[in-house]
Amino acid sequence: MDTSSILTLVALVLSAASVVITGLFSIRTARISHELEEQREQRAEEQSALKAAERVYEPLAQAAAELQSRIFNIVETGWIGMQKRYESHGDYAVTSTAFLFAHYFGWIEARRQAVLASSGEGGRDVSVQKYIDGVLKVLRRSDDSEGFLFFSTEQRAIGELMLSWETVSDTGLRIPNVLGYAGFAAKYRHDADFRAWFTPIDTGMSLVAKGDNRRLVAIQHSLVDLIDQLDPKRKYTAGYALEPIDLSDGIAPNEPPKR
């Protein structure tokens, strides 16, 4: 083989090697680019999920504050005292107490669906989720009594019944709407199937009337813990005295009554 042929062969080999090396680098670059893009999408999804959850922090914190306030007042005055306070308003004491539980469940469901719709996964705001789970577990626990006992699926079912979504036509943004008191009261008073979901409240009130407040105190404590996470600076719940009920001396701390 003459020198010219050898040089030609070497050139071909080097050319082929260059093509292979270039191809390998291209594959590696594409793989790295794909991995970086996946990481960016994952971070975007996590941020989107967190923002979706945070959009309902304000109404959820307020719903939790209203419910714990009602519990506080029931423990402070007793159920009979609560009924007497509102006796001029018919069944307001019973209906509004059921509503405050349902309203809380509605905003919990709104948060859950908002996170799922944004990323396909829930629980991205881990610290808040921990305390939401804390309330859920207290509500479904039956160690002390059957009063105010809502199993996990019942809590979600009530939340689903309370929740609807409104879509903004020009942006596609979905806005959660939780049934207000007027709509709730009408269904609670006239729809037996709907009212049946709230039997645990009737059972609980019977126990409270006998002086058994253990369940309510545990629920109120877990709600206060949740509010501390949702609204640590009291931006959304400034009008509420958010102190855990202390029955160590047999007397609940004083709080202004809230309707």
Coordinates of C-alpha atoms in Angstrom, one line a residue:
M1 CA 0.0 0.0 0.0
D2 CA 1.6 3.3 -1.0
T3 CA 1.8 6.4 1.1
S4 CA -1.2 8.1 -0.6
S5 CA -3.4 5.1 0.2
I6 CA -2.3 5.0 3.8
L7 CA -3.0 8.7 4.2
T8 CA -6.4 8.3 2.6
L9 CA -7.2 5.3 4.9
V10 CA -6.0 7.3 8.0
A11 CA -8.2 10.2 6.9
L12 CA -11.2 7.9 6.6
V13 CA -10.6 6.4 10.0
L14 CA -10.2 9.8 11.6
S15 CA -13.3 11.0 9.9
A16 CA -15.3 8.0 11.0
A17 CA -14.0 8.4 14.6
S18 CA -14.9 12.1 14.5
V19 CA -18.4 11.2 13.4
V20 CA -18.7 8.6 16.2
I21 CA -17.3 11.0 18.9
T22 CA -19.6 13.8 17.7
G23 CA -22.5 11.4 17.8
L24 CA -21.7 10.3 21.3
F25 CA -21.3 13.9 22.5
S26 CA -24.6 14.8 20.8
I27 CA -26.4 11.9 22.6
R28 CA -24.8 12.9 25.9
T29 CA -25.7 16.6 25.3
A30 CA -29.3 15.6 24.4
R31 CA -29.6 13.4 27.5
I32 CA -28.3 16.1 29.8
S33 CA -30.6 18.6 28.1
H34 CA -33.6 16.3 28.6
E35 CA -32.7 15.7 32.2
L36 CA -32.4 19.4 32.9
E37 CA -35.7 20.0 31.2
E38 CA -37.3 17.4 33.3
Q39 CA -35.9 19.0 36.4
R40 CA -37.2 22.4 35.3
E41 CA -40.6 20.9 34.7
Q42 CA -40.6 19.2 38.0
R43 CA -39.6 22.4 39.8
A44 CA -42.3 24.2 37.9
E45 CA -44.9 21.6 38.8
E46 CA -43.9 21.7 42.5
Q47 CA -44.1 25.5 42.5
S48 CA -47.4 25.4 40.6
A49 CA -48.8 22.9 43.1
L50 CA -47.7 25.0 46.0
K51 CA -49.2 28.2 44.5
A52 CA -52.4 26.3 43.8
A53 CA -52.5 25.3 47.5
E54 CA -51.6 28.7 48.7
R55 CA -54.5 30.3 46.8
V56 CA -56.9 28.7 49.2
Y57 CA -54.9 29.3 52.4
E58 CA -56.8 32.4 53.2
P59 CA -60.4 31.0 53.0
L60 CA -59.2 27.7 54.6
A61 CA -57.6 29.5 57.5
Q62 CA -60.7 31.6 58.0
A63 CA -62.9 28.5 57.8
A64 CA -60.7 26.8 60.4
A65 CA -60.8 29.9 62.6
E66 CA -64.6 30.1 62.5
L67 CA -65.0 26.5 63.3
Q68 CA -62.6 26.6 66.3
S69 CA -64.3 29.7 67.5
R70 CA -67.7 28.0 67.5
I71 CA -66.2 25.0 69.3
F72 CA -64.7 27.4 71.9
N73 CA -68.1 29.1 72.5
I74 CA -69.9 25.7 72.8
V75 CA -67.3 24.5 75.4
E76 CA -67.5 27.9 77.2
T77 CA -71.3 28.2 77.4
G78 CA -72.4 24.6 77.1
W79 CA -74.7 23.4 74.3
I80 CA -77.9 24.4 76.2
G81 CA -76.4 27.9 76.8
M82 CA -75.5 28.1 73.1
Q83 CA -79.1 27.2 72.1
K84 CA -80.5 29.8 74.5
R85 CA -78.1 32.4 73.1
Y86 CA -79.6 31.9 69.6
E87 CA -83.2 30.8 70.5
S88 CA -84.7 33.8 68.8
H89 CA -83.1 32.6 65.6
G90 CA -84.9 29.2 65.4
D91 CA -82.6 26.3 64.6
Y92 CA -79.6 28.6 64.0
A93 CA -77.4 27.0 66.7
V94 CA -77.7 23.5 65.2
T95 CA -77.7 24.5 61.5
S96 CA -74.8 27.0 61.7
T97 CA -72.6 24.6 63.7
A98 CA -73.2 21.9 61.0
F99 CA -72.4 24.6 58.4
L100 CA -69.0 25.5 60.0
F101 CA -67.9 21.9 59.9
A102 CA -69.1 21.5 56.3
H103 CA -67.5 24.8 55.3
Y104 CA -64.1 23.7 56.6
F105 CA -64.4 20.3 54.8
G106 CA -65.3 22.3 51.6
W107 CA -62.1 24.3 51.7
I108 CA -60.0 21.3 52.6
E109 CA -61.4 19.6 49.4
A110 CA -60.7 22.8 47.4
R111 CA -57.1 22.7 48.4
R112 CA -56.8 19.0 47.6
Q113 CA -58.3 19.3 44.2
A114 CA -56.3 22.5 43.4
V115 CA -53.0 20.7 44.1
L116 CA -54.0 17.6 42.1
A117 CA -55.1 19.6 39.1
S118 CA -51.9 21.5 39.0
S119 CA -49.3 18.7 39.3
G120 CA -50.9 15.3 39.5
E121 CA -49.7 14.9 43.0
G122 CA -50.9 16.3 46.4
G123 CA -49.1 17.2 49.6
R124 CA -46.4 19.4 48.1
D125 CA -46.8 21.9 50.9
V126 CA -45.7 19.2 53.3
S127 CA -45.7 21.3 56.5
V128 CA -49.3 22.4 56.0
Q129 CA -50.4 18.9 54.9
K130 CA -49.0 17.5 58.2
Y131 CA -51.4 19.6 60.2
I132 CA -54.4 19.1 57.9
D133 CA -53.8 15.4 58.4
G134 CA -53.7 16.1 62.2
V135 CA -57.2 17.6 62.1
L136 CA -58.5 14.8 59.9
K137 CA -57.1 12.1 62.3
V138 CA -58.7 13.8 65.3
L139 CA -62.1 14.0 63.5
R140 CA -62.0 10.3 62.5
R141 CA -60.8 9.0 65.9
S142 CA -63.4 7.3 68.1
D143 CA -61.4 6.6 71.2
D144 CA -63.4 8.9 73.4
S145 CA -66.9 8.8 71.8
E146 CA -68.9 8.7 68.6
G147 CA -69.7 12.4 68.9
F148 CA -68.3 14.6 66.1
L149 CA -66.9 11.5 64.4
F150 CA -66.3 11.9 60.7
F151 CA -64.4 9.2 58.9
S152 CA -61.9 10.3 56.2
T153 CA -64.2 9.4 53.3
E154 CA -67.1 11.2 55.0
Q155 CA -65.0 14.3 55.4
R156 CA -64.1 14.2 51.7
A157 CA -67.7 13.5 50.7
I158 CA -69.1 16.5 52.5
G159 CA -66.3 18.6 51.0
E160 CA -67.3 17.4 47.5
L161 CA -70.9 18.3 48.2
M162 CA -69.9 21.8 49.4
L163 CA -67.5 22.5 46.5
S164 CA -68.0 23.8 43.0
W165 CA -65.6 25.4 40.4
E166 CA -66.0 28.4 38.3
T167 CA -63.9 28.7 35.2
V168 CA -62.8 32.2 34.0
S169 CA -63.5 32.0 30.2
D170 CA -60.7 34.2 28.9
T171 CA -57.9 32.7 31.1
G172 CA -59.2 29.2 31.9
L173 CA -58.4 29.8 35.5
R174 CA -60.6 27.7 37.8
I175 CA -61.8 29.4 40.9
P176 CA -63.2 27.3 43.8
N177 CA -66.5 28.1 45.4
V178 CA -67.7 26.6 48.6
L179 CA -71.4 26.7 49.4
G180 CA -72.3 29.6 51.6
Y181 CA -74.6 29.6 54.7
A182 CA -77.8 30.4 52.8
G183 CA -77.4 27.6 50.3
F184 CA -76.3 25.2 53.0
A185 CA -79.2 26.0 55.4
A186 CA -81.7 25.4 52.6
K187 CA -80.2 22.0 51.8
Y188 CA -79.7 21.1 55.5
R189 CA -83.3 21.9 56.4
H190 CA -85.1 20.4 53.4
D191 CA -82.8 17.6 52.0
A192 CA -82.9 14.6 54.3
D193 CA -80.1 12.8 52.4
F194 CA -77.8 15.8 52.7
R195 CA -78.6 16.3 56.4
A196 CA -77.8 12.7 57.1
W197 CA -74.1 13.4 56.6
F198 CA -74.2 15.5 59.8
T199 CA -75.6 12.9 62.2
P200 CA -72.2 12.9 64.1
I201 CA -72.9 16.5 65.1
D202 CA -76.3 15.6 66.6
T203 CA -74.6 12.8 68.5
G204 CA -71.8 15.1 69.6
M205 CA -74.2 17.7 70.9
S206 CA -76.0 15.1 73.0
L207 CA -72.7 14.4 74.7
V208 CA -71.9 18.1 75.1
A209 CA -75.3 18.6 76.7
K210 CA -74.1 16.0 79.3
G211 CA -70.9 17.9 79.9
D212 CA -68.6 15.7 77.7
N213 CA -66.4 18.1 75.8
R214 CA -63.4 15.9 75.2
R215 CA -63.9 15.5 71.5
L216 CA -64.5 19.2 70.9
V217 CA -61.4 20.2 72.8
A218 CA -59.2 17.8 70.8
I219 CA -60.7 19.1 67.5
Q220 CA -60.2 22.8 68.6
H221 CA -56.6 22.1 69.5
S222 CA -55.8 20.5 66.1
L223 CA -57.5 23.4 64.3
V224 CA -55.4 26.0 66.2
D225 CA -52.3 24.1 65.2
L226 CA -53.3 24.1 61.6
I227 CA -54.1 27.8 61.6
D228 CA -50.6 28.5 63.1
Q229 CA -49.2 26.9 60.0
L230 CA -51.6 28.4 57.5
D231 CA -51.5 31.9 58.9
P232 CA -48.5 32.4 61.4
K233 CA -48.7 36.2 61.1
R234 CA -52.5 36.3 61.6
K235 CA -52.9 38.0 58.2
Y236 CA -56.2 36.2 57.5
T237 CA -57.4 35.5 61.1
A238 CA -56.6 38.7 63.0
G239 CA -60.1 38.9 64.4
Y240 CA -60.0 35.6 66.2
A241 CA -58.6 34.7 69.6
L242 CA -56.8 31.6 68.7
E243 CA -55.8 30.0 72.0
P244 CA -56.2 26.3 72.7
I245 CA -58.9 25.5 75.1
D246 CA -57.5 24.9 78.6
L247 CA -59.8 23.0 80.9
S248 CA -57.2 22.3 83.5
D249 CA -59.0 24.6 85.9
G250 CA -62.4 23.7 84.6
I251 CA -62.9 27.1 82.9
A252 CA -62.3 27.9 79.3
P253 CA -60.4 31.2 78.6
N254 CA -62.6 34.1 77.7
E255 CA -63.2 34.8 74.1
P256 CA -65.7 37.2 72.5
P257 CA -68.6 35.2 71.0
K258 CA -68.7 35.0 67.2
R259 CA -71.8 34.2 65.2

